[in-house]
Short mmCIF file of C-alpha atoms and ligand atoms in Angstrom, two decimals:
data_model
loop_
_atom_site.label_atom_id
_atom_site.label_comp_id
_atom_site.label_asym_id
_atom_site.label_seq_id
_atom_site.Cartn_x
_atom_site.Cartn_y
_atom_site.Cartn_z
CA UNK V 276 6.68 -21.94 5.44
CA UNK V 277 7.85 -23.77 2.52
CA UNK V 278 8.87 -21.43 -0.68
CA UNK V 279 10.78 -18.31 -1.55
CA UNK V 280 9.47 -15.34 -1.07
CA UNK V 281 5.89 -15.30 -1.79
CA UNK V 282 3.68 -17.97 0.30
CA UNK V 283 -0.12 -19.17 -0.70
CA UNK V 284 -2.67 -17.12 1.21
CA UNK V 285 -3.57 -20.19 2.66
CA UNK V 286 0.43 -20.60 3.71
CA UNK V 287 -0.24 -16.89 5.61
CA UNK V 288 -3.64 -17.81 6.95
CA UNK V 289 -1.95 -20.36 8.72
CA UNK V 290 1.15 -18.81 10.05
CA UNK V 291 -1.47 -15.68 11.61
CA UNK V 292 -3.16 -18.71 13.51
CA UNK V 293 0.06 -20.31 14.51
CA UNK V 294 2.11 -17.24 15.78
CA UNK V 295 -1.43 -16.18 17.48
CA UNK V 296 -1.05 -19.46 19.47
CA UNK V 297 2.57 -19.38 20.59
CA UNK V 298 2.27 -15.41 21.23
CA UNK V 299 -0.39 -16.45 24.09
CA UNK V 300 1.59 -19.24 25.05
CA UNK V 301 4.73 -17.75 25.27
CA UNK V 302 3.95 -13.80 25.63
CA UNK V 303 7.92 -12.27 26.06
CA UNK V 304 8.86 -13.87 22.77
CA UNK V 305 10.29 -11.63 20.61
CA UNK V 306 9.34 -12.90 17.09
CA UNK V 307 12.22 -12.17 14.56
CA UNK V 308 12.84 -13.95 11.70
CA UNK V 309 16.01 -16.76 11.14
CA UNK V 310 17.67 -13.85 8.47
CA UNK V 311 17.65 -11.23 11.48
CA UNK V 312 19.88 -13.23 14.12
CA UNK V 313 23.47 -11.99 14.56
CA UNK V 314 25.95 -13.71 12.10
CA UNK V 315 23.32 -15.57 10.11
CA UNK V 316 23.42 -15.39 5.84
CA UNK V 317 20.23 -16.82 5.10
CA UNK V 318 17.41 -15.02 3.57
CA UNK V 319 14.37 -17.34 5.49
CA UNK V 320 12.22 -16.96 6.22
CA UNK V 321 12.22 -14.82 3.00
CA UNK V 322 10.14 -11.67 3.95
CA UNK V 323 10.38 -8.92 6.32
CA UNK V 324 8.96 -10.47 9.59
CA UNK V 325 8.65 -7.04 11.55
CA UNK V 326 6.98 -5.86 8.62
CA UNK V 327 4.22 -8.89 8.41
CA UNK V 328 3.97 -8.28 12.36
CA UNK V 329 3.19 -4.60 12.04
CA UNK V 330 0.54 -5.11 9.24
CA UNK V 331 -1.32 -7.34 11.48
CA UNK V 332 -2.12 -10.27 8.99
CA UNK V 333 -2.53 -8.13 5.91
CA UNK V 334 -0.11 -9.42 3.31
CA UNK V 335 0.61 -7.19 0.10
CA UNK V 336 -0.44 -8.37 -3.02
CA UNK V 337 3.09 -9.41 -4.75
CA UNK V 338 3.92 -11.28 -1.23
CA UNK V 339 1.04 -14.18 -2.43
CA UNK V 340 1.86 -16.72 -4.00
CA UNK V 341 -1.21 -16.62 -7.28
CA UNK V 342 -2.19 -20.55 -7.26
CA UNK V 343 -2.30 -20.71 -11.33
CA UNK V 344 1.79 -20.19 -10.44
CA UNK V 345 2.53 -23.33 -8.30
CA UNK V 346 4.94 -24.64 -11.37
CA UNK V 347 7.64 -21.78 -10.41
ZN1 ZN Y 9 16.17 -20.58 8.50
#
């Protein structure tokens, strides 16, 4: 997802469809975030991944990215 920390509902849409895919495909993954590996100092992919899994594809308001806002 390209951006910060808030994505275009669109940007979400798409990663729901995506990690719906490759959990069929690949059904043992364990689906973490770059940020949560040992030893890594990055912040991407800038939200709390176990958090976005356990909401089920409802994103919070301030995580959306409002489309009048693209210049920031
Ligand atoms: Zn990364």
């Amino acid at each position: 997802m390209i951006g910060t920390d808030r994505f275009a509902l669109e940007q979400w849409q798409a990663l729901d469809e995506l990690v719906a895919k490759l959990r069929k495909r690949y059904p043992s993954a364990k689906i973490m975030g770059h940020r949560d590996l040992p030893d890594v100092h990055k912040t991407c992919p800038g939200f709390d991944v176990a958090a976005w899994l356990a909401r089920e594809g409802n994103v919070p308001e301030e995580l959306v990215l409002d489309p009048a806002d693209t210049d920031t």
